[in-house]
């Protein structure tokens, strides 16, 4: 999505200018969301569904903590969250 690419670039620029950390989720998930046409990750092509939330969550875990958090996936604790 060209609009999201522009927005993501501006967020990176602001982060660099203000010297703050930015997690570029868009760059990380763009490949996953675009590898197959359809709404498998979104409810309308923009807003994530449950599967999309999981992809974003894993991307955030990797970016912020250096890896995913497989201990919580598909567990009772995960379901409660």
CSV table of N, CA and C in Angstrom, one decimal:
chain,number,residue,atom,x,y,z
A,1,UNK,N,0.8,-1.2,0.0
A,1,UNK,CA,0.0,0.0,0.0
A,1,UNK,C,0.9,1.2,0.0
A,2,UNK,N,0.8,2.0,-1.0
A,2,UNK,CA,1.6,3.2,-1.2
A,2,UNK,C,1.4,4.2,0.0
A,3,UNK,N,0.2,4.4,0.4
A,3,UNK,CA,-0.1,5.4,1.5
A,3,UNK,C,0.6,4.9,2.8
A,4,UNK,N,0.5,3.6,3.1
A,4,UNK,CA,1.1,3.1,4.3
A,4,UNK,C,2.6,3.2,4.2
A,5,UNK,N,3.2,3.0,3.0
A,5,UNK,CA,4.7,3.1,2.8
A,5,UNK,C,5.1,4.6,3.1
A,6,UNK,N,4.4,5.5,2.7
A,6,UNK,CA,4.7,6.9,2.9
A,6,UNK,C,4.6,7.2,4.4
A,7,UNK,N,3.5,6.8,5.1
A,7,UNK,CA,3.3,7.0,6.5
A,7,UNK,C,4.5,6.4,7.3
A,8,UNK,N,4.8,5.1,7.0
A,8,UNK,CA,5.9,4.4,7.7
A,8,UNK,C,7.2,5.2,7.5
A,9,UNK,N,7.5,5.7,6.4
A,9,UNK,CA,8.7,6.4,6.1
A,9,UNK,C,8.8,7.7,7.0
A,10,UNK,N,7.7,8.4,7.1
A,10,UNK,CA,7.6,9.6,7.9
A,10,UNK,C,7.8,9.3,9.4
A,11,UNK,N,7.2,8.2,9.8
A,11,UNK,CA,7.4,7.7,11.2
A,11,UNK,C,8.9,7.5,11.5
A,12,UNK,N,9.6,6.8,10.6
A,12,UNK,CA,11.0,6.5,10.7
A,12,UNK,C,11.8,7.8,10.8
A,13,UNK,N,11.4,8.8,9.9
A,13,UNK,CA,12.1,10.1,9.9
A,13,UNK,C,11.9,10.8,11.2
A,14,UNK,N,10.7,10.8,11.8
A,14,UNK,CA,10.5,11.5,13.0
A,14,UNK,C,11.3,10.8,14.1
A,15,UNK,N,11.3,9.5,14.2
A,15,UNK,CA,12.0,8.8,15.2
A,15,UNK,C,13.5,9.1,15.1
A,16,UNK,N,14.1,9.2,13.9
A,16,UNK,CA,15.5,9.5,13.7
A,16,UNK,C,15.7,11.0,14.2
A,17,UNK,N,14.9,11.9,13.8
A,17,UNK,CA,15.0,13.3,14.2
A,17,UNK,C,15.0,13.5,15.7
A,18,UNK,N,14.0,12.8,16.3
A,18,UNK,CA,13.9,12.9,17.8
A,18,UNK,C,14.8,12.0,18.6
A,19,UNK,N,15.5,11.1,17.9
A,19,UNK,CA,16.4,10.2,18.5
A,19,UNK,C,15.6,9.2,19.4
A,20,UNK,N,14.5,8.7,18.9
A,20,UNK,CA,13.7,7.7,19.7
A,20,UNK,C,13.6,6.4,18.9
A,21,UNK,N,13.4,5.4,19.6
A,21,UNK,CA,13.3,4.1,19.0
A,21,UNK,C,12.0,4.0,18.2
A,22,UNK,N,12.0,3.4,17.1
A,22,UNK,CA,10.8,3.1,16.3
A,22,UNK,C,10.8,1.7,15.8
A,23,UNK,N,9.8,1.0,16.1
A,23,UNK,CA,9.6,-0.4,15.6
A,23,UNK,C,8.9,-0.3,14.3
A,24,UNK,N,9.5,-0.6,13.2
A,24,UNK,CA,8.9,-0.5,11.9
A,24,UNK,C,8.1,-1.8,11.6
A,25,UNK,N,7.0,-1.9,12.2
A,25,UNK,CA,6.1,-3.1,12.0
A,25,UNK,C,5.7,-3.2,10.5
A,26,UNK,N,5.5,-2.1,9.9
A,26,UNK,CA,5.0,-2.1,8.5
A,26,UNK,C,6.0,-2.9,7.6
A,27,UNK,N,7.3,-2.6,7.7
A,27,UNK,CA,8.3,-3.2,6.9
A,27,UNK,C,8.4,-4.7,7.2
A,28,UNK,N,8.2,-5.0,8.5
A,28,UNK,CA,8.3,-6.4,8.9
A,28,UNK,C,7.1,-7.3,8.4
A,29,UNK,N,5.9,-6.7,8.5
A,29,UNK,CA,4.7,-7.5,8.1
A,29,UNK,C,4.3,-7.4,6.7
A,30,UNK,N,4.8,-6.4,6.0
A,30,UNK,CA,4.4,-6.1,4.6
A,30,UNK,C,4.5,-7.4,3.7
A,31,UNK,N,5.6,-8.1,3.9
A,31,UNK,CA,5.8,-9.3,3.1
A,31,UNK,C,4.7,-10.4,3.4
A,32,UNK,N,4.5,-10.6,4.7
A,32,UNK,CA,3.5,-11.6,5.1
A,32,UNK,C,2.1,-11.2,4.6
A,33,UNK,N,1.7,-10.0,4.8
A,33,UNK,CA,0.4,-9.5,4.4
A,33,UNK,C,0.2,-9.5,2.9
A,34,UNK,N,1.3,-9.4,2.1
A,34,UNK,CA,1.2,-9.3,0.7
A,34,UNK,C,1.5,-10.6,-0.1
A,35,UNK,N,2.0,-11.7,0.6
A,35,UNK,CA,2.4,-12.9,-0.1
A,35,UNK,C,1.3,-13.6,-0.8
A,36,UNK,N,0.1,-13.4,-0.3
A,36,UNK,CA,-1.1,-14.1,-0.9
A,36,UNK,C,-2.3,-13.1,-0.9
A,37,UNK,N,-2.9,-12.9,-2.0
A,37,UNK,CA,-4.0,-12.0,-2.1
A,37,UNK,C,-5.2,-12.5,-1.2
A,38,UNK,N,-5.9,-11.6,-0.6
A,38,UNK,CA,-7.1,-11.9,0.1
A,38,UNK,C,-7.1,-11.3,1.5
A,39,UNK,N,-8.1,-11.7,2.3
A,39,UNK,CA,-8.3,-11.0,3.6
A,39,UNK,C,-7.9,-12.0,4.7
A,40,UNK,N,-6.9,-12.8,4.5
A,40,UNK,CA,-6.5,-13.7,5.6
A,40,UNK,C,-5.9,-13.0,6.8
A,41,UNK,N,-5.5,-11.8,6.7
A,41,UNK,CA,-4.9,-11.1,7.8
A,41,UNK,C,-5.6,-9.8,8.2
A,42,UNK,N,-6.6,-9.4,7.4
A,42,UNK,CA,-7.4,-8.2,7.7
A,42,UNK,C,-8.9,-8.4,7.5
A,43,UNK,N,-9.6,-7.5,8.1
A,43,UNK,CA,-11.1,-7.6,8.0
A,43,UNK,C,-11.6,-6.9,6.7
A,44,UNK,N,-10.7,-6.0,6.3
A,44,UNK,CA,-11.2,-5.1,5.1
A,44,UNK,C,-10.0,-4.6,4.3
A,45,UNK,N,-8.9,-5.3,4.4
A,45,UNK,CA,-7.7,-4.8,3.6
A,45,UNK,C,-6.8,-3.8,4.4
A,46,UNK,N,-7.3,-3.3,5.5
A,46,UNK,CA,-6.6,-2.3,6.3
A,46,UNK,C,-6.4,-2.8,7.7
A,47,UNK,N,-7.5,-3.1,8.4
A,47,UNK,CA,-7.5,-3.4,9.8
A,47,UNK,C,-7.4,-4.9,10.0
A,48,UNK,N,-6.4,-5.2,10.9
A,48,UNK,CA,-6.1,-6.6,11.1
A,48,UNK,C,-7.2,-7.4,11.8
A,49,UNK,N,-7.3,-8.7,11.4
A,49,UNK,CA,-8.1,-9.6,12.1
A,49,UNK,C,-7.3,-10.4,13.1
A,50,UNK,N,-7.8,-11.4,13.7
A,50,UNK,CA,-7.0,-12.2,14.7
A,50,UNK,C,-5.7,-12.7,14.2
A,51,UNK,N,-5.7,-13.2,13.0
A,51,UNK,CA,-4.5,-13.8,12.3
A,51,UNK,C,-3.5,-12.6,12.1
A,52,UNK,N,-4.0,-11.5,11.7
A,52,UNK,CA,-3.1,-10.3,11.5
A,52,UNK,C,-2.5,-9.8,12.7
A,53,UNK,N,-3.3,-9.8,13.8
A,53,UNK,CA,-2.8,-9.4,15.1
A,53,UNK,C,-1.7,-10.3,15.6
A,54,UNK,N,-1.8,-11.6,15.3
A,54,UNK,CA,-0.7,-12.5,15.7
A,54,UNK,C,0.6,-12.2,14.9
A,55,UNK,N,0.5,-12.0,13.6
A,55,UNK,CA,1.7,-11.6,12.8
A,55,UNK,C,2.3,-10.4,13.4
A,56,UNK,N,1.5,-9.4,13.7
A,56,UNK,CA,2.0,-8.1,14.2
A,56,UNK,C,2.6,-8.3,15.6
A,57,UNK,N,2.0,-9.1,16.4
A,57,UNK,CA,2.5,-9.4,17.7
A,57,UNK,C,3.9,-10.1,17.7
A,58,UNK,N,4.0,-11.0,16.8
A,58,UNK,CA,5.3,-11.7,16.6
A,58,UNK,C,6.4,-10.7,16.1
A,59,UNK,N,6.0,-9.9,15.2
A,59,UNK,CA,6.9,-8.9,14.7
A,59,UNK,C,7.4,-7.9,15.8
A,60,UNK,N,6.5,-7.5,16.7
A,60,UNK,CA,6.8,-6.6,17.8
A,60,UNK,C,7.7,-7.4,18.8
A,61,UNK,N,7.4,-8.6,19.1
A,61,UNK,CA,8.3,-9.4,20.0
A,61,UNK,C,9.7,-9.5,19.4
A,62,UNK,N,9.8,-9.8,18.2
A,62,UNK,CA,11.2,-9.9,17.5
A,62,UNK,C,11.9,-8.6,17.6
A,63,UNK,N,11.2,-7.5,17.2
A,63,UNK,CA,11.9,-6.2,17.2
A,63,UNK,C,12.3,-5.6,18.5
A,64,UNK,N,11.4,-5.9,19.5
A,64,UNK,CA,11.7,-5.3,20.8
A,64,UNK,C,12.5,-6.2,21.8
A,65,UNK,N,12.3,-7.5,21.6
A,65,UNK,CA,12.9,-8.4,22.6
A,65,UNK,C,13.9,-9.4,21.9
A,66,UNK,N,14.1,-9.3,20.6
A,66,UNK,CA,15.1,-10.2,20.0
A,66,UNK,C,14.6,-11.5,19.6
A,67,UNK,N,13.3,-11.8,19.7
A,67,UNK,CA,12.7,-13.1,19.3
A,67,UNK,C,11.3,-13.1,19.6
A,68,UNK,N,10.6,-14.2,19.1
A,68,UNK,CA,9.2,-14.3,19.3
A,68,UNK,C,9.0,-14.9,20.7
A,69,UNK,N,7.8,-15.0,21.2
A,69,UNK,CA,7.5,-15.5,22.5
A,69,UNK,C,6.6,-16.8,22.3
A,70,UNK,N,7.3,-17.9,21.9
A,70,UNK,CA,6.5,-19.1,21.7
A,70,UNK,C,5.9,-19.7,22.9
A,71,UNK,N,6.3,-19.3,24.1
A,71,UNK,CA,5.8,-19.8,25.3
A,71,UNK,C,4.3,-19.4,25.6
A,72,UNK,N,3.9,-18.3,25.0
A,72,UNK,CA,2.5,-17.9,25.2
A,72,UNK,C,1.6,-18.3,24.1
A,73,UNK,N,2.1,-18.6,22.9
A,73,UNK,CA,1.2,-18.9,21.8
A,73,UNK,C,0.4,-20.2,22.1
A,74,UNK,N,-0.8,-20.1,21.8
A,74,UNK,CA,-1.7,-21.3,22.0
A,74,UNK,C,-1.7,-21.9,23.4
A,75,UNK,N,-1.6,-21.1,24.4
A,75,UNK,CA,-1.7,-21.5,25.7
A,75,UNK,C,-2.9,-20.9,26.4
A,76,UNK,N,-3.3,-21.4,27.6
A,76,UNK,CA,-4.4,-20.8,28.3
A,76,UNK,C,-4.1,-19.4,28.6
A,77,UNK,N,-2.9,-19.1,29.0
A,77,UNK,CA,-2.6,-17.7,29.4
A,77,UNK,C,-2.8,-16.8,28.1
A,78,UNK,N,-2.3,-17.2,27.0
A,78,UNK,CA,-2.5,-16.5,25.7
A,78,UNK,C,-3.9,-16.3,25.4
A,79,UNK,N,-4.7,-17.3,25.6
A,79,UNK,CA,-6.2,-17.1,25.3
A,79,UNK,C,-6.9,-16.1,26.2
A,80,UNK,N,-6.4,-16.0,27.4
A,80,UNK,CA,-7.0,-15.1,28.4
A,80,UNK,C,-6.6,-13.6,28.0
A,81,UNK,N,-5.5,-13.4,27.4
A,81,UNK,CA,-5.0,-12.1,27.1
A,81,UNK,C,-5.9,-11.7,25.9
